[in-house]
Coordinates of C-alpha atoms and ligand atoms in Angstrom, one line a residue:
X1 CA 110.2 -67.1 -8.5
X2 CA 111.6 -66.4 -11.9
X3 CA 114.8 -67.6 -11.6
X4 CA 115.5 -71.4 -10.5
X5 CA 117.7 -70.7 -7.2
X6 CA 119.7 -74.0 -8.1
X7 CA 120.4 -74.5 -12.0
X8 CA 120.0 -70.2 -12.8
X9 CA 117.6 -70.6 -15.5
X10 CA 115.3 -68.3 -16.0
X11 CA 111.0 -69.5 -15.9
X12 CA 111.7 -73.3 -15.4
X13 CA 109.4 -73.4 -12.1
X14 CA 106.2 -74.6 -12.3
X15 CA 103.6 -75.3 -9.6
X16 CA 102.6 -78.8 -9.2
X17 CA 99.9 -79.4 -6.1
X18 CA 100.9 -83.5 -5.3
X19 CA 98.4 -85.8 -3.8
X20 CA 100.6 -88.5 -1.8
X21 CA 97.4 -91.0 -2.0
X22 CA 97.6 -91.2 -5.9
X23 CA 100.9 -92.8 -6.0
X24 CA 99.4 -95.3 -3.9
X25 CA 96.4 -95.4 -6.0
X26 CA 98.5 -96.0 -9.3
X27 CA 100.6 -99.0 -7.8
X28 CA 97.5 -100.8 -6.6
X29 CA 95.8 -100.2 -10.0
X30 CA 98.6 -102.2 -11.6
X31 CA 98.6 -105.5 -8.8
X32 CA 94.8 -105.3 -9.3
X33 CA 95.2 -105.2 -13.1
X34 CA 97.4 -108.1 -13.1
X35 CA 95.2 -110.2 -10.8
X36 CA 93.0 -109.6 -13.4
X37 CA 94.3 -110.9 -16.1
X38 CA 95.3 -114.1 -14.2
X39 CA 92.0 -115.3 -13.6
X40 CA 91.3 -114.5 -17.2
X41 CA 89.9 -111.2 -17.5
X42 CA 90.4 -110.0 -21.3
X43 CA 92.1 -106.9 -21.7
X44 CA 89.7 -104.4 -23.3
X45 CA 89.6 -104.6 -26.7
X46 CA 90.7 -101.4 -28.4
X47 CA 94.0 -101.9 -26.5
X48 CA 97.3 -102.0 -28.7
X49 CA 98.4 -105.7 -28.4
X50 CA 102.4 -107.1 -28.5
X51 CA 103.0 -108.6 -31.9
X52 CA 106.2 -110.2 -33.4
X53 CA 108.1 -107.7 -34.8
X54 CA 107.6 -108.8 -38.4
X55 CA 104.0 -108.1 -37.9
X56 CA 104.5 -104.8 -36.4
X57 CA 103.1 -102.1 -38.6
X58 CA 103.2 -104.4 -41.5
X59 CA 99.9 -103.7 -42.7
X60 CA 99.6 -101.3 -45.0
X61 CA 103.6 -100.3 -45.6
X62 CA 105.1 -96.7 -44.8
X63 CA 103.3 -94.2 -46.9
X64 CA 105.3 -92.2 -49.6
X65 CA 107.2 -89.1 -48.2
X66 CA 105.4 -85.9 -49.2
X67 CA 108.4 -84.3 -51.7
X68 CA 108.5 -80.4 -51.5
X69 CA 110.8 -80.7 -54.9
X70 CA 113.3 -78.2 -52.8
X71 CA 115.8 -80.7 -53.5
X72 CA 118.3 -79.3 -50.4
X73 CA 115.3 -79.0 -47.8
X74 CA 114.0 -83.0 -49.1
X75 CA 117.6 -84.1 -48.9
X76 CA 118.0 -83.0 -45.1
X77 CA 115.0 -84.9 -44.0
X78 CA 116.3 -87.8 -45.6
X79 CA 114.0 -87.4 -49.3
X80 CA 111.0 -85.6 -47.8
X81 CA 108.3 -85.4 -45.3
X82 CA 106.6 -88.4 -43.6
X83 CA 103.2 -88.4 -43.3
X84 CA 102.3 -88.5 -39.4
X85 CA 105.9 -87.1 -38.0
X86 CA 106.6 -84.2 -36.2
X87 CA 109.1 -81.8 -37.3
X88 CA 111.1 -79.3 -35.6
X89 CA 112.4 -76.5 -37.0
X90 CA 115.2 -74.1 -34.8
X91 CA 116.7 -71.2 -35.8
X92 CA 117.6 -67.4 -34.8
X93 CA 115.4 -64.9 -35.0
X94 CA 115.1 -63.7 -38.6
X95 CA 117.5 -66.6 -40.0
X96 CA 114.9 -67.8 -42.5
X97 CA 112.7 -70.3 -40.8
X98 CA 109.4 -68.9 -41.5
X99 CA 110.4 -68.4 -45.0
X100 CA 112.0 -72.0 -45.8
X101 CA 108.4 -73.4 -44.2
X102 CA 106.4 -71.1 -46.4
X103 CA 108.7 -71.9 -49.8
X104 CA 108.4 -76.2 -49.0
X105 CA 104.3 -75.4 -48.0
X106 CA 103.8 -73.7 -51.2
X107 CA 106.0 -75.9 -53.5
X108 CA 103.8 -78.5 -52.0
X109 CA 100.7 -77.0 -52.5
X110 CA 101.8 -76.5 -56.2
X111 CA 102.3 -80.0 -56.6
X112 CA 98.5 -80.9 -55.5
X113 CA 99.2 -81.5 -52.1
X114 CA 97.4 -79.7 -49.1
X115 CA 99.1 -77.8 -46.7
X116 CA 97.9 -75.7 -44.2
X117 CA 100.4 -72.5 -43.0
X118 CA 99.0 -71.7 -39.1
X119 CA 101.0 -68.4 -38.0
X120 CA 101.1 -67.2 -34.5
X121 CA 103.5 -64.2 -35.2
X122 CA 102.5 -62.7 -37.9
X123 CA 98.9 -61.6 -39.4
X124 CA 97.3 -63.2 -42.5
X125 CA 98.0 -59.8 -44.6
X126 CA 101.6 -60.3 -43.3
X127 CA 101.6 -64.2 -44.6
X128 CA 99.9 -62.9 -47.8
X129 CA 102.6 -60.5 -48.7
X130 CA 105.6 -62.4 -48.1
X131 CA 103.8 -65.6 -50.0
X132 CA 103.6 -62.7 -52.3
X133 CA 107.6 -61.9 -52.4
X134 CA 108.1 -66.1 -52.5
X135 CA 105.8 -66.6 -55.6
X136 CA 103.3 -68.6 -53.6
X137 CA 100.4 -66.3 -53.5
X138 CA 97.7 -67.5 -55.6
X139 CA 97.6 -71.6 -54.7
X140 CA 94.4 -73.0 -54.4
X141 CA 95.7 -75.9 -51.9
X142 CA 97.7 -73.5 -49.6
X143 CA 95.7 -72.7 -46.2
X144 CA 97.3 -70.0 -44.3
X145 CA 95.6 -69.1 -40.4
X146 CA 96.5 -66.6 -38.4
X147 CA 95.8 -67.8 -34.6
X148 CA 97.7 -69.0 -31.4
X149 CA 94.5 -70.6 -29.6
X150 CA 95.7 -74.8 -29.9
X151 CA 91.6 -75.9 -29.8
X152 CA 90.7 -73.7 -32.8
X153 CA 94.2 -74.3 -34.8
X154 CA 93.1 -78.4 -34.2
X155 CA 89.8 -77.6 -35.1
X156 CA 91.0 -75.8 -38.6
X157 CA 92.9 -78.8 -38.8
X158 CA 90.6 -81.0 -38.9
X159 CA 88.3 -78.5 -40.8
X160 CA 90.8 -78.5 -43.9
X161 CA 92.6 -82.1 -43.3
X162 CA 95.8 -80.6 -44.5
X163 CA 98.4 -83.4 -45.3
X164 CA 101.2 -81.3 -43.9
X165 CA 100.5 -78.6 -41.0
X166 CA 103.3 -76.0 -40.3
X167 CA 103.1 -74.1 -37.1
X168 CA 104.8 -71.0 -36.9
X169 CA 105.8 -70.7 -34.0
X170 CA 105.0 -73.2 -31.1
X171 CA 106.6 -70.7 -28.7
X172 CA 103.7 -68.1 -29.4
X173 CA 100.7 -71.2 -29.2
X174 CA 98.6 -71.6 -26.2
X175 CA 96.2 -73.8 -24.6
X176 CA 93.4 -71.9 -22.8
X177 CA 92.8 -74.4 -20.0
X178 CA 96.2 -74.3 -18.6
X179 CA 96.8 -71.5 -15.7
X180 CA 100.4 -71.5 -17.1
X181 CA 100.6 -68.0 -19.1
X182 CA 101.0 -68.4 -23.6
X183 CA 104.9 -68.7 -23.7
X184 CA 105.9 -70.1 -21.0
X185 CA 107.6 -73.3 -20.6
X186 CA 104.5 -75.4 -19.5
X187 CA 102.3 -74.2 -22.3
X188 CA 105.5 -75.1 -24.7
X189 CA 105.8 -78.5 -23.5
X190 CA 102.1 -78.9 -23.3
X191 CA 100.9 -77.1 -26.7
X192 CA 104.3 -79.3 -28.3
X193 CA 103.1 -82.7 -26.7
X194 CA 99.5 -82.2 -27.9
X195 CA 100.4 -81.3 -31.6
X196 CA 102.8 -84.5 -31.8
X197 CA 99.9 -86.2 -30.5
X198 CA 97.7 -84.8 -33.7
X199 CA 100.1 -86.2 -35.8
X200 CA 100.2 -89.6 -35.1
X201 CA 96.7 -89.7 -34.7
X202 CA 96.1 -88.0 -37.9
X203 CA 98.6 -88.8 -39.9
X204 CA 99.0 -85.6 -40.9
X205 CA 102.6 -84.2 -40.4
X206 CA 103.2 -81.5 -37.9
X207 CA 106.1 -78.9 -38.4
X208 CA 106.5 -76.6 -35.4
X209 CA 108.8 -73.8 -35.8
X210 CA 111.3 -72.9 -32.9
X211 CA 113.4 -70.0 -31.7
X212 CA 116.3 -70.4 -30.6
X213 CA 119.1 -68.2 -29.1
X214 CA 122.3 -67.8 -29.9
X215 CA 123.4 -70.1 -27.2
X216 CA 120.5 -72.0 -27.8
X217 CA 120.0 -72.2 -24.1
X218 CA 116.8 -70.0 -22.7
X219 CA 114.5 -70.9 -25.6
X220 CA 112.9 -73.9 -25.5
X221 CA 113.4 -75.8 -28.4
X222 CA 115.8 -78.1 -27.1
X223 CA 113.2 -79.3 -24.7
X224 CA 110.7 -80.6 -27.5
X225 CA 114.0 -82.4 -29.0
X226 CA 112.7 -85.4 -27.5
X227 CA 109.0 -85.2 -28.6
X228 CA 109.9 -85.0 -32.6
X229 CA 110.5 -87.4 -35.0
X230 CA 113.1 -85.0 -36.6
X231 CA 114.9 -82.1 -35.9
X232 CA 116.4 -79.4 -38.1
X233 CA 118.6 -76.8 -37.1
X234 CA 119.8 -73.2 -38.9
X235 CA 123.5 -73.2 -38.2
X236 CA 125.5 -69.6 -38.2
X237 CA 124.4 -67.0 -38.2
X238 CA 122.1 -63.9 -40.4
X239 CA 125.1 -61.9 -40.8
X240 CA 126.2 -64.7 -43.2
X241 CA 124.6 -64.9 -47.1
X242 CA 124.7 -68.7 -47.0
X243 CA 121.9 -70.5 -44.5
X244 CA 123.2 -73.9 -43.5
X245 CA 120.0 -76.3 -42.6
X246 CA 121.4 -79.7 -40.1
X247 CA 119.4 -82.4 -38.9
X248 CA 120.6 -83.2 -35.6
X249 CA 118.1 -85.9 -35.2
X250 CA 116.3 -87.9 -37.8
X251 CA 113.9 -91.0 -36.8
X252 CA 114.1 -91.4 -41.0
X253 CA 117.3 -90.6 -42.4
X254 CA 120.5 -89.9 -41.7
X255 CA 121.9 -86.9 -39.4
X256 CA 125.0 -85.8 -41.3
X257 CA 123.2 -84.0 -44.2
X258 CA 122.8 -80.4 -44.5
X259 CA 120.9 -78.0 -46.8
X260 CA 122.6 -75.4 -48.4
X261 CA 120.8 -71.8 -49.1
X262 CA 121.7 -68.3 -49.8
X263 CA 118.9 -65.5 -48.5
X264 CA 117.8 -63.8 -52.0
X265 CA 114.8 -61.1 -52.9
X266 CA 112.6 -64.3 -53.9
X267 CA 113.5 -65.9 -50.5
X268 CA 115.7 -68.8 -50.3
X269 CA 117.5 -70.3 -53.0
X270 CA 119.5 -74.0 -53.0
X271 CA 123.0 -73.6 -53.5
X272 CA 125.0 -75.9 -56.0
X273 CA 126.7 -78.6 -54.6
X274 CA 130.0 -77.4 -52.9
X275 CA 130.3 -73.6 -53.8
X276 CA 130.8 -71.6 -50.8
X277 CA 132.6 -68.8 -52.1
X278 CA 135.7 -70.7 -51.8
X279 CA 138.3 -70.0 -54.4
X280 CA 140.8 -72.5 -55.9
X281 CA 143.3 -69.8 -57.3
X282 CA 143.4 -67.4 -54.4
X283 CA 146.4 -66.0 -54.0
X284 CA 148.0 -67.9 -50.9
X285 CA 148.3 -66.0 -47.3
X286 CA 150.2 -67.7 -44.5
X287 CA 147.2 -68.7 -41.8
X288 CA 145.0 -70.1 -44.5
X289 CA 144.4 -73.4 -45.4
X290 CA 141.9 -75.2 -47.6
X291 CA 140.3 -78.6 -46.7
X292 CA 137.0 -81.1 -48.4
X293 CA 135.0 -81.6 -45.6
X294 CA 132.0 -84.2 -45.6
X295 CA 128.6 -83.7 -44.7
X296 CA 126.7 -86.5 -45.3
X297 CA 127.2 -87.9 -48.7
X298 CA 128.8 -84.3 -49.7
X299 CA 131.7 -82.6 -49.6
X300 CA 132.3 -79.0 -49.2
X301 CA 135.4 -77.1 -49.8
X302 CA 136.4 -75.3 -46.7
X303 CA 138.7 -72.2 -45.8
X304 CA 140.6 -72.3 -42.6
X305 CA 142.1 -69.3 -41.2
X306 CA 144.2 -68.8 -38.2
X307 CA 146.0 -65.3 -36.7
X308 CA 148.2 -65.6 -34.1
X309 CA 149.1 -62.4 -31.9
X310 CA 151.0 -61.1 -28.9
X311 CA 149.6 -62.5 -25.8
X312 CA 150.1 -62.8 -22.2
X313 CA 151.9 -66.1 -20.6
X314 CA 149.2 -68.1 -18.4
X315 CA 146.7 -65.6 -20.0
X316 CA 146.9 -66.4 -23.9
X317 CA 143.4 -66.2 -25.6
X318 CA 142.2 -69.1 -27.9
X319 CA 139.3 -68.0 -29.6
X320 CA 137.5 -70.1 -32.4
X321 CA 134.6 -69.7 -34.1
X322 CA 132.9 -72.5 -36.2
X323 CA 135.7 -74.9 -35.1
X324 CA 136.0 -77.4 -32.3
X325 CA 137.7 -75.4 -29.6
X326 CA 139.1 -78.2 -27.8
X327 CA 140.6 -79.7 -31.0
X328 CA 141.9 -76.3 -31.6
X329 CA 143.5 -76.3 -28.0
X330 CA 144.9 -80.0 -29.0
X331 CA 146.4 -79.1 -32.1
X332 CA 148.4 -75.9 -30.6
X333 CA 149.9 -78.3 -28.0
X334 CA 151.0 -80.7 -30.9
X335 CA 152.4 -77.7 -32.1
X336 CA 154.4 -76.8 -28.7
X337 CA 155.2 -80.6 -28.2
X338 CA 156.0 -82.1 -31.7
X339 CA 157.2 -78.9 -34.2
X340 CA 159.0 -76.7 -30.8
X341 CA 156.9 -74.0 -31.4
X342 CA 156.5 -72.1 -28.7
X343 CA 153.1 -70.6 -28.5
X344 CA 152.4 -70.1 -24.9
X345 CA 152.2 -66.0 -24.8
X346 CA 150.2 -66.1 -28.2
X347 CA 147.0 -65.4 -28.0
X348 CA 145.2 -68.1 -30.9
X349 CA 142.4 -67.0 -33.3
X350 CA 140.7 -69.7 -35.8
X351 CA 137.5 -69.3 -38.0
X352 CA 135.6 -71.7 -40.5
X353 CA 134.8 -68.2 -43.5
X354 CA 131.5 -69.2 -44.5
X355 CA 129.4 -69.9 -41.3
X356 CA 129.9 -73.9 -42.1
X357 CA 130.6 -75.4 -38.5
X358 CA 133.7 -77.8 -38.8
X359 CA 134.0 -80.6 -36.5
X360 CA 135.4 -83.4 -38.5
X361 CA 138.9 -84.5 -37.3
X362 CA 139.8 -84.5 -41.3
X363 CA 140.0 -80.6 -40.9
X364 CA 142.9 -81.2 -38.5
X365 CA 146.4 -81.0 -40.7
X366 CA 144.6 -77.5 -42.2
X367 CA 143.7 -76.0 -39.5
X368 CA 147.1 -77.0 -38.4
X369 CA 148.8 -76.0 -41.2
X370 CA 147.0 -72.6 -40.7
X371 CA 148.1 -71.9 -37.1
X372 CA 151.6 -72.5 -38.0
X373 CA 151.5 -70.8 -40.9
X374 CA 150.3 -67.7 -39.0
X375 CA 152.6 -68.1 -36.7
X376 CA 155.7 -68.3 -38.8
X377 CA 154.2 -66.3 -41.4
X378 CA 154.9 -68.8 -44.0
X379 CA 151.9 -69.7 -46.9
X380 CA 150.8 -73.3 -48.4
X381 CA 151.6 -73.6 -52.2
X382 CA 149.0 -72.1 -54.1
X383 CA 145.7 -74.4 -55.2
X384 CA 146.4 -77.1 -52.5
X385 CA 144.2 -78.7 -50.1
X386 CA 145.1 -80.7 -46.9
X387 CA 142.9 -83.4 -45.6
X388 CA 143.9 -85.6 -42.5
X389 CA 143.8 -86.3 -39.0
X390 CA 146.6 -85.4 -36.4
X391 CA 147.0 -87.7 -33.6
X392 CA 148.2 -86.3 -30.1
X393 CA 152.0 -88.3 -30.5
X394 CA 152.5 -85.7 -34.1
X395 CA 151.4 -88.5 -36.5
X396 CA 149.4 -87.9 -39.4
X397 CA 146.6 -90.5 -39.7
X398 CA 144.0 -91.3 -42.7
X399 CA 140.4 -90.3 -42.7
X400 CA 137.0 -91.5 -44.9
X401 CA 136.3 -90.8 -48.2
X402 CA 140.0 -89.7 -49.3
X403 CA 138.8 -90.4 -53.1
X404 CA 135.6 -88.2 -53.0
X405 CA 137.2 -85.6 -51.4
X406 CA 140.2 -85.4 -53.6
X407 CA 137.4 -85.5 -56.9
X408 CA 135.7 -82.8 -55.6
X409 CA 138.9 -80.3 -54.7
X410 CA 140.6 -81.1 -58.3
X411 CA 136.7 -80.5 -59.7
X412 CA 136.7 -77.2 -57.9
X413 CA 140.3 -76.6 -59.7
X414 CA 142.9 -77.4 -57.0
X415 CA 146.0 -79.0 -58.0
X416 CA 147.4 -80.6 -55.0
X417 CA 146.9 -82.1 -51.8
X418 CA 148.4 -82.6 -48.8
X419 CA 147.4 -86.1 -47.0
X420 CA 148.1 -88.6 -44.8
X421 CA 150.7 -91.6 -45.7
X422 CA 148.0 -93.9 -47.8
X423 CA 149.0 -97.3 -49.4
X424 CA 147.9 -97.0 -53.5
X425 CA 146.1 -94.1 -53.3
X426 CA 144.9 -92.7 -56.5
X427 CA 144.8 -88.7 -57.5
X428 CA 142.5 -87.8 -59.9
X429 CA 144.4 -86.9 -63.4
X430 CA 146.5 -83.9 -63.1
X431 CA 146.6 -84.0 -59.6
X432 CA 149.5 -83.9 -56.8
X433 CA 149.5 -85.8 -53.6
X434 CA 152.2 -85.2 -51.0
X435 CA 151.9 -87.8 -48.4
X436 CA 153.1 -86.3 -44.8
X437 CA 153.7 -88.6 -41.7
X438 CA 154.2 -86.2 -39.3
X439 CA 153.6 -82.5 -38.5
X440 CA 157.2 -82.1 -39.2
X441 CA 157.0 -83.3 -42.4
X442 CA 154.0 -80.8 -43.2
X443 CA 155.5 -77.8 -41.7
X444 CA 158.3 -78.3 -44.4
X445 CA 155.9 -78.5 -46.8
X446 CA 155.0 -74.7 -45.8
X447 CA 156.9 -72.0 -47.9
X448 CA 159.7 -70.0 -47.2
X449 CA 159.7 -67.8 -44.4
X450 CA 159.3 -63.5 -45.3
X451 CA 162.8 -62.5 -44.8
X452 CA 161.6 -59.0 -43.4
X453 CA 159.6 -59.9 -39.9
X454 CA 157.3 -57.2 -38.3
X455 CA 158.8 -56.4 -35.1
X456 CA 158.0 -58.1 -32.3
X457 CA 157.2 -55.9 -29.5
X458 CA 157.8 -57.1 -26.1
X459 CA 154.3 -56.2 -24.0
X460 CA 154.8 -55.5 -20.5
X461 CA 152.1 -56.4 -18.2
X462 CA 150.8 -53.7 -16.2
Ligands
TYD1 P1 112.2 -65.0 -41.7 O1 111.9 -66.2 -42.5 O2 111.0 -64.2 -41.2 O3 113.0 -65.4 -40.4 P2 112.5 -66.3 -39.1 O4 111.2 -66.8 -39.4 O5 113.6 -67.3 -38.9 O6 112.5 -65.4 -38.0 O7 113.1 -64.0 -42.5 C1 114.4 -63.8 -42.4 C2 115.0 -62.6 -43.1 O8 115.1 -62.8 -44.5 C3 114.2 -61.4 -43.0 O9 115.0 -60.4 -42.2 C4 113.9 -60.8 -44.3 C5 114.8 -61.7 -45.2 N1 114.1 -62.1 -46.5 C6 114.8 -61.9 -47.7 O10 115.9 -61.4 -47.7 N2 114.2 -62.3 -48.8 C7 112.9 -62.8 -48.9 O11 112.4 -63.2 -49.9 C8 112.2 -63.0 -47.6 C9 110.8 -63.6 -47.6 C10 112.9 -62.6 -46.5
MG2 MG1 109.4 -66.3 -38.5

């Protein structure tokens, strides 16, 4: 069967023949074992032993990260690659994964270190003229291999003693002695397992290169999640310029960074800290609003937008992309409840412009402020950012890093702020901060109302 008859995924069945003797087996292996040892048997002596903690690994120190000197890929793994981890690497088709992996290989290999670049997609012509495009060409310690049999790829591996292997991708690998055909899920998990395996053992570290859908669901990667040391995501989508790199997990570092590139003819290229396009002096429109948002230690300037339409009662659409739909959901019914708006036949739209996913609460008053600006058509003062929370009884509440985030907005030239009710808070020079308490008090902070309203067209259900 293809298709699980109980969960509806697609190739998740695999045949397993059981043997109801070797549970059996294994439980009398372990009262046998222990017997053992208490009439003194030694445990054989290349088994790993339980030590203190403080001895643990304390021999010879963590080894130094491998640095790829691509300062936004280093930063998301927390300052670089460590020797003997396993990376993975998930993305959309064609979103940049293969040429990230082939920039930090050869950026290492520039730098004296040896990396080998094992393909399974594409042929070594195919590597050589995109290495070609990225500058990377002609690098004496860059290995490139085109294959998708595991035995030979750990055999070239062991051949070239690379200190950093990159597998591209682990979907298309295969392990010959498994009946399981090359990309299905058992080969994945197996192929994945074994490779992990190879880096702990060698010490070299493993970077295996996913694909994922758009709903991430059907591919894969998510089931190696567990395997890795660290996982790295490509958030929005191709149709963007800007390629947004998250860890979602990170055994070394923290989770909340990102990377920040922008798709060029030369491949990928860092973006400067906190230009996304965003413009301080745009001309205001009602249904946009400005906010800092943090991701990890930085802070990126953000534009909200919101459109509110005609709708159907019981029926109204809430549609969000890059935003947290249920906070979206939340925030209209603050709206309904604590400002009498009455927004129950309007159908809701909200987007994050840039393909940056917003999920802090600190994006709240703005995206807020945007809705019912939308709605009543009125715009926020022109170079002002909101930051702050809104709680479900209407109140405005603080949020983290107030300071940073008010440096970087009047850095990126805004003027003003709109925040929560803070006791000595300090605006950088030049700056204005209006301190709201409640969604009332913001929507007054909202301009005038048009005097000239487009019609509103009653819509008859059919
Ligand atoms: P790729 O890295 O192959 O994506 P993935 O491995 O995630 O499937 O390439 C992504 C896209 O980027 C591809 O459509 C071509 C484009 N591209 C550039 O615009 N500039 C470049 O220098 C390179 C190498 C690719
Ligand atoms: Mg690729």
């Amino acid at each position: 069967m293809g298709k699980c008859p109980d969960c509806g995924t697609w190739d998740s069945l695999e045949a397993h023949t059981t043997d109801p003797g070797a549970e059996k087996d294994r439980q009398k292996g372990i009262v046998e074992a222990w017997q053992a040892l208490a009439e003194g048997d030694a445990a054989p002596p290349d088994a790993p032993v339980a030590r203190p903690i403080a001895e643990a690994g304390a021999a010879e120190g963590p080894a130094p990260r491998l640095r790829t000197g691509i300062g936004e890929f280093d930063r998301v793994l927390g300052g670089g690659v460590v020797p003997g981890s396993a990376l993975l690497i998930g993305g959309e088709p064609g979103i940049g994964k293969s040429t990230l992996l082939l920039q930090a290989a050869g950026a290492l290999a520039r730098a004296g270190t040896r990396v080998l670049y094992a393909s399974s997609e594409e042929s070594a012509e195919q590597i050589r003229l995109r290495a070609q495009r990225l500058g990377v060409e002609s690098l004496a310690e860059l290995f490139v291999l085109a294959d998708t049999n595991l035995a030979r790829l750990v055999e070239q591996c062991r051949r070239v003693k690379p200190a950093l292997v990159v597998i591209d991708s682990v979907q298309m690998i295969y392990k010959g002695d498994l009946e399981a055909p090359p990309g299905s899920l058992t080969q994945l998990r197996r192929c994945a397992s074994d490779l992990v395996f190879l880096a702990k053992a060698s010490g070299m570290a493993v970077a295996l290169v996913g694909h994922v859908t758009k709903d991430g669901q059907l591919a894969g990667p998510r089931l190696l999640e567990h395997l890795v040391d660290a996982v790295l995501y490509f958030e929005g989508d191709r149709s963007h310029a800007h390629r947004i790199v998250r860890a979602v997990k990170n055994r070394y570092g923290t989770t909340l960074e990102i990377g920040l590139f922008e798709m060029s003819g030369e491949g990928l290229k860092e973006v400067p800290e906190g230009v996304m396009g965003m413009d301080a002096h745009a001309e205001p429109r009602p249904g946009t609003a400005h906010c800092p948002v943090m991701h990890g230690s930085r802070c990126l300037l953000v534009e909200l937008q919101a459109l509110t339409a005609t709708g159907f009662l019981g029926a109204a659409k809430r549609k969000s992309s890059g935003l947290d739909p249920n906070r979206l959901a939340m925030l209209i019914a603050v709206l309904e409840q604590h400002a009498g708006m009455r927004l129950a036949d309007r159908d809701i739209f909200a987007s994050a412009v840039g393909g940056v996913r917003v999920v802090e609460p600190a994006a709240d008053l703005a995206l807020l402020a945007a809705v019912a600006g939308a709605e009543t058509r009125r715009a926020l003062p022109a170079q002002t950012c909101l930051i702050g929370e809104v709680g479900l009884a209407g109140e405005v509440r603080p949020v983290g890093h107030l300071e940073q985030r008010l440096r970087e907005a009047a850095r990126l030239g805004y003027e003003r702020a709109i925040i929560p009710k803070t006791k000595g808070a300090r605006p950088p020079r030049g700056f204005a901060l209006v301190q709201v308490e409640s969604v009332q008090g913001l929507l007054e902070e909202l301009g005038p109302a048009p005097k000239a309203r487009p019609a509103r067209s009653p819509r008859v259900a059919e």
